[in-house]
Short mmCIF file of N, CA and C and ligand atoms in Angstrom, two decimals:
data_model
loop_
_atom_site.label_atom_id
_atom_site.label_comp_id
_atom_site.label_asym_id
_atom_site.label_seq_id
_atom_site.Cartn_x
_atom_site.Cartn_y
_atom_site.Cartn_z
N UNK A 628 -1.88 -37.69 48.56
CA UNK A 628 -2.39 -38.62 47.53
C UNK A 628 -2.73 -39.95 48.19
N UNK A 629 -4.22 -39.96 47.74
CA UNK A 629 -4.39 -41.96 48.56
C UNK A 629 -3.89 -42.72 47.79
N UNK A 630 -3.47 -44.14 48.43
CA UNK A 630 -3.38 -45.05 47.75
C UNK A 630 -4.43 -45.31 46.31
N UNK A 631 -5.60 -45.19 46.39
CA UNK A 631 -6.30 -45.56 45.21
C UNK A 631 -6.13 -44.40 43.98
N UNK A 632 -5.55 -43.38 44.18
CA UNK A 632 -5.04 -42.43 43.71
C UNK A 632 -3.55 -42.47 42.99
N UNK A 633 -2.83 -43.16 43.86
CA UNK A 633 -1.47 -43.57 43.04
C UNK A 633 -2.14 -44.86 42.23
N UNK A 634 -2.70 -46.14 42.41
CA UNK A 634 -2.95 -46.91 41.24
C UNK A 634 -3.43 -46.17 40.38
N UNK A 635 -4.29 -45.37 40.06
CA UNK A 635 -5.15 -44.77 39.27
C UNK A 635 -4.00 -44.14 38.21
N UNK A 636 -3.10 -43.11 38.58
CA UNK A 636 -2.09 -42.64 38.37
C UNK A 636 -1.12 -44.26 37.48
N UNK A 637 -0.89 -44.71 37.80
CA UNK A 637 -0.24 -45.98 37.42
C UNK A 637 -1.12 -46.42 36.11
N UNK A 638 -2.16 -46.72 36.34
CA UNK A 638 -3.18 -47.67 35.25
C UNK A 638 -3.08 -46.19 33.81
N UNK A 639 -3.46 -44.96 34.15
CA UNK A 639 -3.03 -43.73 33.10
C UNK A 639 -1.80 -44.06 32.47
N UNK A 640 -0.72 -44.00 33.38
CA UNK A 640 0.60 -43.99 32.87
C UNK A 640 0.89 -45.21 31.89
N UNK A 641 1.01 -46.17 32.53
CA UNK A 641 0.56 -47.75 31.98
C UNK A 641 -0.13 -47.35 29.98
N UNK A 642 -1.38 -46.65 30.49
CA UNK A 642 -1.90 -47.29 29.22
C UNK A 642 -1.57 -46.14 28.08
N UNK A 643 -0.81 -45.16 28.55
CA UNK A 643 -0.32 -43.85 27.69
C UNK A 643 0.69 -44.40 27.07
N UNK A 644 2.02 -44.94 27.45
CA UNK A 644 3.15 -45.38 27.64
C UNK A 644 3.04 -47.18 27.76
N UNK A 645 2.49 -47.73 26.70
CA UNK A 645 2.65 -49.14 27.76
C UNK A 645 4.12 -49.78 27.47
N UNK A 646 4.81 -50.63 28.75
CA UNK A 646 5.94 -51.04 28.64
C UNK A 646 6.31 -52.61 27.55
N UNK A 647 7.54 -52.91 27.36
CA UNK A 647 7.68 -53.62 26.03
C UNK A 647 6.96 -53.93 25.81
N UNK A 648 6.97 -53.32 24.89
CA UNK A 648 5.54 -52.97 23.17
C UNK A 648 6.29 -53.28 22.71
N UNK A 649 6.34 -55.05 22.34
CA UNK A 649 7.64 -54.99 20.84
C UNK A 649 7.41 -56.42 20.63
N UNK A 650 7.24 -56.92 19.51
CA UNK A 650 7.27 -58.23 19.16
C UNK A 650 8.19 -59.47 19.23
N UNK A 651 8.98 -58.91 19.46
CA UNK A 651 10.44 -59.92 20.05
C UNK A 651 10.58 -60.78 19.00
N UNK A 652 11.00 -60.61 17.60
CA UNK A 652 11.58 -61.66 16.58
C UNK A 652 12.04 -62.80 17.17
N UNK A 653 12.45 -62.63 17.80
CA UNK A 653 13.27 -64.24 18.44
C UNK A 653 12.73 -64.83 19.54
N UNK A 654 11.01 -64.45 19.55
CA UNK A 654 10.72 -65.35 21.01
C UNK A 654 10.39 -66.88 20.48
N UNK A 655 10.01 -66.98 22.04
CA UNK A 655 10.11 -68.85 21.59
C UNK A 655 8.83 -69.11 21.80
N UNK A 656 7.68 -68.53 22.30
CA UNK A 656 6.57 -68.66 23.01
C UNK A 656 5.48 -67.12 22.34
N UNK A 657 4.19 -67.55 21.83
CA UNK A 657 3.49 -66.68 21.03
C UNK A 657 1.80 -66.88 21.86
N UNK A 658 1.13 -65.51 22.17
CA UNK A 658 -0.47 -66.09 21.83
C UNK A 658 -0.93 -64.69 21.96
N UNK A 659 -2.19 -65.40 21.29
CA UNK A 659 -3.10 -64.03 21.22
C UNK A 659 -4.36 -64.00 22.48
N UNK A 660 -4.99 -63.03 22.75
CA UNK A 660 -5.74 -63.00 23.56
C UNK A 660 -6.57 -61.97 23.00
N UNK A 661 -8.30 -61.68 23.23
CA UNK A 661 -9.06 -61.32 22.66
C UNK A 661 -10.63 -61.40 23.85
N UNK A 662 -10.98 -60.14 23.81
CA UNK A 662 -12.09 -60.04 24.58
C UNK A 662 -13.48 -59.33 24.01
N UNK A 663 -14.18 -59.76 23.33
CA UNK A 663 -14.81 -59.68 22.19
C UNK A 663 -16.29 -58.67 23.33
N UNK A 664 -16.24 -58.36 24.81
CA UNK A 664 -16.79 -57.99 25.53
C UNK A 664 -16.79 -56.06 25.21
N UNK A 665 -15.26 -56.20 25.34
CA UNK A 665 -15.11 -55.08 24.78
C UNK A 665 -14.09 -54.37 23.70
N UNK A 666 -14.01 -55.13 22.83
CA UNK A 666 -13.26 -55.39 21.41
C UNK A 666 -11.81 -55.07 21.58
N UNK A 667 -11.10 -55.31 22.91
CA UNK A 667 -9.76 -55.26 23.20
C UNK A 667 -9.03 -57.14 22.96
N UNK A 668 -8.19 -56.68 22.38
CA UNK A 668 -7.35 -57.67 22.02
C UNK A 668 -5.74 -57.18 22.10
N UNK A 669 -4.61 -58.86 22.11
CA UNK A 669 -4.06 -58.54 23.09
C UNK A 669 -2.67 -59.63 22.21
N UNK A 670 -1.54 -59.34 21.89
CA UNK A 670 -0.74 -60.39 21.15
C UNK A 670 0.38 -60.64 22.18
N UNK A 671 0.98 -61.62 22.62
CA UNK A 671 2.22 -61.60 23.74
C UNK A 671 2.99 -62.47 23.19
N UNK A 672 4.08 -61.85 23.50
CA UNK A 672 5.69 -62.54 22.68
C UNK A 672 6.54 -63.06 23.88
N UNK A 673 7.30 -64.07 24.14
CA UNK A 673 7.74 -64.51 25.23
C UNK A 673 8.96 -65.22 24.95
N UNK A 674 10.27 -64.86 25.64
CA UNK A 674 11.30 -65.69 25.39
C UNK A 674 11.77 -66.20 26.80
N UNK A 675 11.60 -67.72 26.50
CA UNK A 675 11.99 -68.92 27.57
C UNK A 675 13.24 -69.59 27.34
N UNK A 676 14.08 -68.76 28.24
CA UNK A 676 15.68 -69.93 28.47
C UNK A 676 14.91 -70.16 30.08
N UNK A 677 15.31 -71.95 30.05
CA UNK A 677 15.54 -73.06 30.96
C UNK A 677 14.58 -72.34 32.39
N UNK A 678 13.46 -72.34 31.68
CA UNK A 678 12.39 -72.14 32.13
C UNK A 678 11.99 -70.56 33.21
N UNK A 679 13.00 -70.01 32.49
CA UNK A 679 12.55 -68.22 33.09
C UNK A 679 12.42 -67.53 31.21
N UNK A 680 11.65 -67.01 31.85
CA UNK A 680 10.91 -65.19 30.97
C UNK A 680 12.31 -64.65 31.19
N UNK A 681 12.56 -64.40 30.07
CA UNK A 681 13.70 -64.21 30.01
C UNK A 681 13.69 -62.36 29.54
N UNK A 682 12.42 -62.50 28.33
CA UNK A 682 12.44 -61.13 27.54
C UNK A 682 10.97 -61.63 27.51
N UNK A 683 9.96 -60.20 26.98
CA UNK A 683 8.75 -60.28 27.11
C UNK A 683 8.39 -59.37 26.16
N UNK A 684 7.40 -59.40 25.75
CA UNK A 684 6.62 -58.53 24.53
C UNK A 684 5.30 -58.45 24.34
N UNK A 685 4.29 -56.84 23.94
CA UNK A 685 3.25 -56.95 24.13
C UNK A 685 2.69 -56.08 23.64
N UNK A 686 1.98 -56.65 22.14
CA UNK A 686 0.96 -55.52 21.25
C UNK A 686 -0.23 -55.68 21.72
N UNK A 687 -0.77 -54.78 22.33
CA UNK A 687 -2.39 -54.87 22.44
C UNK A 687 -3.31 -53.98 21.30
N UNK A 688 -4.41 -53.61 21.28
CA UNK A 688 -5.47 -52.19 21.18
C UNK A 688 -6.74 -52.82 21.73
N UNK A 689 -6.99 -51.94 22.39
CA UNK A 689 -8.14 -52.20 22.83
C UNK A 689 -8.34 -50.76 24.11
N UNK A 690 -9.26 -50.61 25.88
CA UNK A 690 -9.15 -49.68 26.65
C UNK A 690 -8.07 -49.70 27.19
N UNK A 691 -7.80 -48.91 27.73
CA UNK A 691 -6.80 -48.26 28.85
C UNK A 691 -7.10 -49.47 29.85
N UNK A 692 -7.66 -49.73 30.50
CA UNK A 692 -7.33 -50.64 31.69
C UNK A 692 -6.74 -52.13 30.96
N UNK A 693 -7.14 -52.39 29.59
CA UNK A 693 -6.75 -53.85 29.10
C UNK A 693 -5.18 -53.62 28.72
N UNK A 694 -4.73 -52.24 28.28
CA UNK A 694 -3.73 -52.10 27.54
C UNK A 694 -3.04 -51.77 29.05
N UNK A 695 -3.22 -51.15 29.59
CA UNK A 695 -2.44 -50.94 31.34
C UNK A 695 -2.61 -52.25 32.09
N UNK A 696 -2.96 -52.88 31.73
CA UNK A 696 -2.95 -54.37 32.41
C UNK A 696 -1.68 -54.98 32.10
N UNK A 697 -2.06 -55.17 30.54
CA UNK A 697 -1.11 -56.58 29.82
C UNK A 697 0.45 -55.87 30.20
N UNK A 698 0.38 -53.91 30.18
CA UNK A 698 1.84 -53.30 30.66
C UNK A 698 2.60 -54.00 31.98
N UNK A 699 1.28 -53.80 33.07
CA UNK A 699 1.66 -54.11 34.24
C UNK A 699 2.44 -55.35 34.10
N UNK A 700 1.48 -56.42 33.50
CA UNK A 700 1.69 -58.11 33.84
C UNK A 700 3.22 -58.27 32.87
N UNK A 701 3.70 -57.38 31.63
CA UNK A 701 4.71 -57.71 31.29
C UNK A 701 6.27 -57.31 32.20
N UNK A 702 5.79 -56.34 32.91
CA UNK A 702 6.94 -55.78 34.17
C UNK A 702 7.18 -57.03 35.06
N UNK A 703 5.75 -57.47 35.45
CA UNK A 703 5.70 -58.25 36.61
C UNK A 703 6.11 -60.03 36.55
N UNK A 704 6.00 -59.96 35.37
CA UNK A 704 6.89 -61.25 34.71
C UNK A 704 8.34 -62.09 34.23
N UNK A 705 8.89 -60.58 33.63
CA UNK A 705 9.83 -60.05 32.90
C UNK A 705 10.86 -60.66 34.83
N UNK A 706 11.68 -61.95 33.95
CA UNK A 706 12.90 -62.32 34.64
C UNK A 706 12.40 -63.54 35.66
N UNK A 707 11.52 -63.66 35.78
CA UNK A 707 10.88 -64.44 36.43
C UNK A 707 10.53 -66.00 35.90
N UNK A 708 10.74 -66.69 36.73
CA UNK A 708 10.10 -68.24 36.46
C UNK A 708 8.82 -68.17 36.46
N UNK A 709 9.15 -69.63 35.45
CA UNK A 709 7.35 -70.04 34.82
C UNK A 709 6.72 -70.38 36.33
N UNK A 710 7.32 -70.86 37.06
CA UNK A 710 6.59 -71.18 38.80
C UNK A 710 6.31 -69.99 39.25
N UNK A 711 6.93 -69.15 39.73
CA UNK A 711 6.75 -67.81 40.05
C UNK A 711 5.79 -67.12 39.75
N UNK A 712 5.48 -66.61 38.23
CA UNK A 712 4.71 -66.49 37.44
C UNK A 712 3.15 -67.30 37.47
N UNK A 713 3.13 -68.70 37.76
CA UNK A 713 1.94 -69.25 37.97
C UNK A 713 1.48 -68.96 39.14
N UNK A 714 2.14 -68.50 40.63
CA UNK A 714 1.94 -68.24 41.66
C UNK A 714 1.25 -66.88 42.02
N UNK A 715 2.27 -66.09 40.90
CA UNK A 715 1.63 -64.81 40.82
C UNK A 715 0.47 -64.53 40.20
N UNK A 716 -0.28 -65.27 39.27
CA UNK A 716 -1.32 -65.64 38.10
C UNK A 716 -2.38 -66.01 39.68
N UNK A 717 -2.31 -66.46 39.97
CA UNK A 717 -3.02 -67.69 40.98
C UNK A 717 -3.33 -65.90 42.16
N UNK A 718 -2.44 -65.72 42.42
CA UNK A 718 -2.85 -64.54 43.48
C UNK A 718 -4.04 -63.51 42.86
N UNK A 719 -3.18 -62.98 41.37
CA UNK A 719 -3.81 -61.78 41.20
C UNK A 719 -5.41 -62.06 40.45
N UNK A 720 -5.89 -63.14 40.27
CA UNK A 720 -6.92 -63.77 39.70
C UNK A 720 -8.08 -63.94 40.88
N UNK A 721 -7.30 -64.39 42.03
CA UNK A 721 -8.33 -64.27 43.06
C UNK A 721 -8.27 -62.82 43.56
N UNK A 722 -7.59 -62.08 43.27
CA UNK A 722 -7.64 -60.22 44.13
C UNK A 722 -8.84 -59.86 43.07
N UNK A 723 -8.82 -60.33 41.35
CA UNK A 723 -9.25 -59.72 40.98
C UNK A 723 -11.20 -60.24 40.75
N UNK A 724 -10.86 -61.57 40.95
CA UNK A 724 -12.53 -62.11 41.54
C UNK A 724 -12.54 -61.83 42.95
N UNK A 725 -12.26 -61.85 43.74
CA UNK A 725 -12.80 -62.05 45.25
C UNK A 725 -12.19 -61.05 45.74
N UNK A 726 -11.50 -60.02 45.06
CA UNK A 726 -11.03 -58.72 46.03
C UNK A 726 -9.85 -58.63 47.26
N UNK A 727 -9.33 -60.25 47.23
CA UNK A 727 -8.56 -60.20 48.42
C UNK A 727 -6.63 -60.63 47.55
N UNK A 728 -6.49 -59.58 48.48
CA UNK A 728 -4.90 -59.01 47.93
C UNK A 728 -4.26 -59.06 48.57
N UNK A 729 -3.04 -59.30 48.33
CA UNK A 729 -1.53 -58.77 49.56
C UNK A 729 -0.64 -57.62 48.60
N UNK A 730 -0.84 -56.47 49.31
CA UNK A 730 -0.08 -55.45 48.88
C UNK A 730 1.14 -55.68 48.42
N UNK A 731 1.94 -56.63 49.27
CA UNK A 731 3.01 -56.74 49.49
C UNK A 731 3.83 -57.86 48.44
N UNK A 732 2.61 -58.57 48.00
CA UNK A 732 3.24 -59.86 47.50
C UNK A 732 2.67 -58.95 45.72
N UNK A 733 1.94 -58.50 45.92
CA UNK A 733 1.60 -58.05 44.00
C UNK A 733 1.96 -56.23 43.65
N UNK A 734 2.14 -55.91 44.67
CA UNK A 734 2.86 -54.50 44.16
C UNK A 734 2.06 -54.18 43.19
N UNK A 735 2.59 -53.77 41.91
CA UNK A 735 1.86 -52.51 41.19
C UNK A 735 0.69 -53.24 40.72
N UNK A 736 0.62 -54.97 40.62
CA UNK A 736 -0.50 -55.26 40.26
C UNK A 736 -1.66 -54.93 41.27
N UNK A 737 -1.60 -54.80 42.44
CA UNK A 737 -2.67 -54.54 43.36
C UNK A 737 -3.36 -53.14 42.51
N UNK A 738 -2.83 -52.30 41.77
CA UNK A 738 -3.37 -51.44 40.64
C UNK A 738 -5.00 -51.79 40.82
N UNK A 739 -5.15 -53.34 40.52
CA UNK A 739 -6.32 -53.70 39.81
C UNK A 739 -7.34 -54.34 40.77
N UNK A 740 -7.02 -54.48 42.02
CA UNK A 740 -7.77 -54.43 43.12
C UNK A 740 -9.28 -54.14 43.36
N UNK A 741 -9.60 -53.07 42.89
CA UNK A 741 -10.68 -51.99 42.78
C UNK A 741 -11.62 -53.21 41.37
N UNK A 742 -11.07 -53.64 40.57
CA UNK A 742 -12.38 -53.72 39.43
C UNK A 742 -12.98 -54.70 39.81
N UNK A 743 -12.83 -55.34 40.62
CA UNK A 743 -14.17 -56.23 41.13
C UNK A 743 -15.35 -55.48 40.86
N UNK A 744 -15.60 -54.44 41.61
CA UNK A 744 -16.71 -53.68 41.73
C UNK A 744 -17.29 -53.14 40.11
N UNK A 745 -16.50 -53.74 39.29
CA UNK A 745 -17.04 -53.51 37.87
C UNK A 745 -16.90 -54.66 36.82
N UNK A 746 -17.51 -55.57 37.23
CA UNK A 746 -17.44 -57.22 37.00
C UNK A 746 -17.64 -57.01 34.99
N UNK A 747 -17.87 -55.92 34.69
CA UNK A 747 -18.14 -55.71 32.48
C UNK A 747 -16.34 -55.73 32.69
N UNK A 748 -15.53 -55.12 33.32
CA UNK A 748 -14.37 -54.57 33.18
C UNK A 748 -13.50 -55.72 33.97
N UNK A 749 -13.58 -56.92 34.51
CA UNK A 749 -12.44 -57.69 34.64
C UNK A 749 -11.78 -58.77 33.76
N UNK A 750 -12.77 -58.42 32.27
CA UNK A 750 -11.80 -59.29 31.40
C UNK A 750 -11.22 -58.80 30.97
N UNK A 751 -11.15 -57.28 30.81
CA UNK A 751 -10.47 -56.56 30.06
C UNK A 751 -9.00 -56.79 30.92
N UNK A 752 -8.49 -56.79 32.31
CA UNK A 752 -7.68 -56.74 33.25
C UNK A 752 -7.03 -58.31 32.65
N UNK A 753 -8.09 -59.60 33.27
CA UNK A 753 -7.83 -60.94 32.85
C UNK A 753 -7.20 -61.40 31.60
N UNK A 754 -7.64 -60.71 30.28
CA UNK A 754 -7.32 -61.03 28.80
C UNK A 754 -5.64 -61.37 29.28
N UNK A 755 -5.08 -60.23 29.25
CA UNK A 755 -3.58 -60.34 28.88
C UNK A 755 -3.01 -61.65 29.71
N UNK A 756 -3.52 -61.70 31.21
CA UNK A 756 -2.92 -62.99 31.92
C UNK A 756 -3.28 -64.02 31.46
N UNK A 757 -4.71 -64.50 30.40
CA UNK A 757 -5.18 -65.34 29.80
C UNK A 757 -4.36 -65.76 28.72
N UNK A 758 -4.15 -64.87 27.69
CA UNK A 758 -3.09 -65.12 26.90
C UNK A 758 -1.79 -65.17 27.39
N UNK A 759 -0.84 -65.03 28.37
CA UNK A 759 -0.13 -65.89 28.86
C UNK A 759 -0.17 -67.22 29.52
N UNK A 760 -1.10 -67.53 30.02
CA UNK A 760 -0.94 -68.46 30.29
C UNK A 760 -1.20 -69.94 28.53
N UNK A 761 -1.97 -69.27 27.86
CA UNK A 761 -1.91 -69.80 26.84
C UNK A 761 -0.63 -69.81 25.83
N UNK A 762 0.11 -69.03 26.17
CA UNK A 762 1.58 -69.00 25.70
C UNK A 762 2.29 -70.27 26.45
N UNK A 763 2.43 -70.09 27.47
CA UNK A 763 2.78 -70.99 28.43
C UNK A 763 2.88 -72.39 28.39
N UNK A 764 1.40 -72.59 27.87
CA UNK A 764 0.97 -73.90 27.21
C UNK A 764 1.22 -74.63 25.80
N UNK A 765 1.86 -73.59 25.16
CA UNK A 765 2.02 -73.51 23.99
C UNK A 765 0.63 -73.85 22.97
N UNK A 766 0.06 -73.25 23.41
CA UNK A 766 -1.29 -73.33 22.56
C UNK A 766 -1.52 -72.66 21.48
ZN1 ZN B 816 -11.56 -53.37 27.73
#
């Protein structure tokens, strides 16, 4: 199995199964996200003690790569500082405009590596990190 073969495998699984799918009654931090490109939209629930993601939450509908995205980015968040988190935002934004990645530093997000080459399909990837960071902001 190649590498582009296990992401592929991942982004399926992801959007069959996506991980906390759940609204989190008690978060402290809310936003929606919406990509009217390809009518995927995207709701994220976020609970912040003393500035870590503490718990995370995430209704989408929309494709498989938007709904296997926002999965990924809630794993990849989940326990992590708001710094951390902006660092990681900051990496996977340029892998996913300019193609350049560190395997090592984004793990399952490198998943999304490949959609450069399909510039209709990187907001669908972008939405969910968009609406976090608009959580973030409390917007
Ligand atoms: Zn989409």
């Amino acid at each position: 199995m190649s590498i582009s073969d296990l992401y592929h495998e991942l982004i399926i699984d992801h959007s069959k199964s996506p991980r906390n799918h759940d609204s989190l009654p008690n978060h402290t931090h809310s936003a929606k996200g919406h990509n009217p490109l390809c009518g995927d939209s995207v709701e994220l629930f976020l609970v912040i003690k003393n500035d870590v993601v503490v718990d995370v939450g995430c209704q989408g509908i929309g494709c498989a790569i938007s709904i296997a995205s926002a999965s990924l980015m809630t794993e990849a968040i989940k326990g992590k500082s708001v710094s951390e988190i902006q660092d990681t935002f900051r990496k996977f934004h340029k892998m996913v405009i300019e193609g350049d990645c560190s395997v090592e530093e984004l793990g399952k997000l490198a998943s999304f590596q490949g959609i450069r080459e399909f510039p209709g399909r990187v907001k669908c990837v972008t939405m969910s990190w968009h609406a976090l960071q608009a959580a973030l902001n409390g917007e």
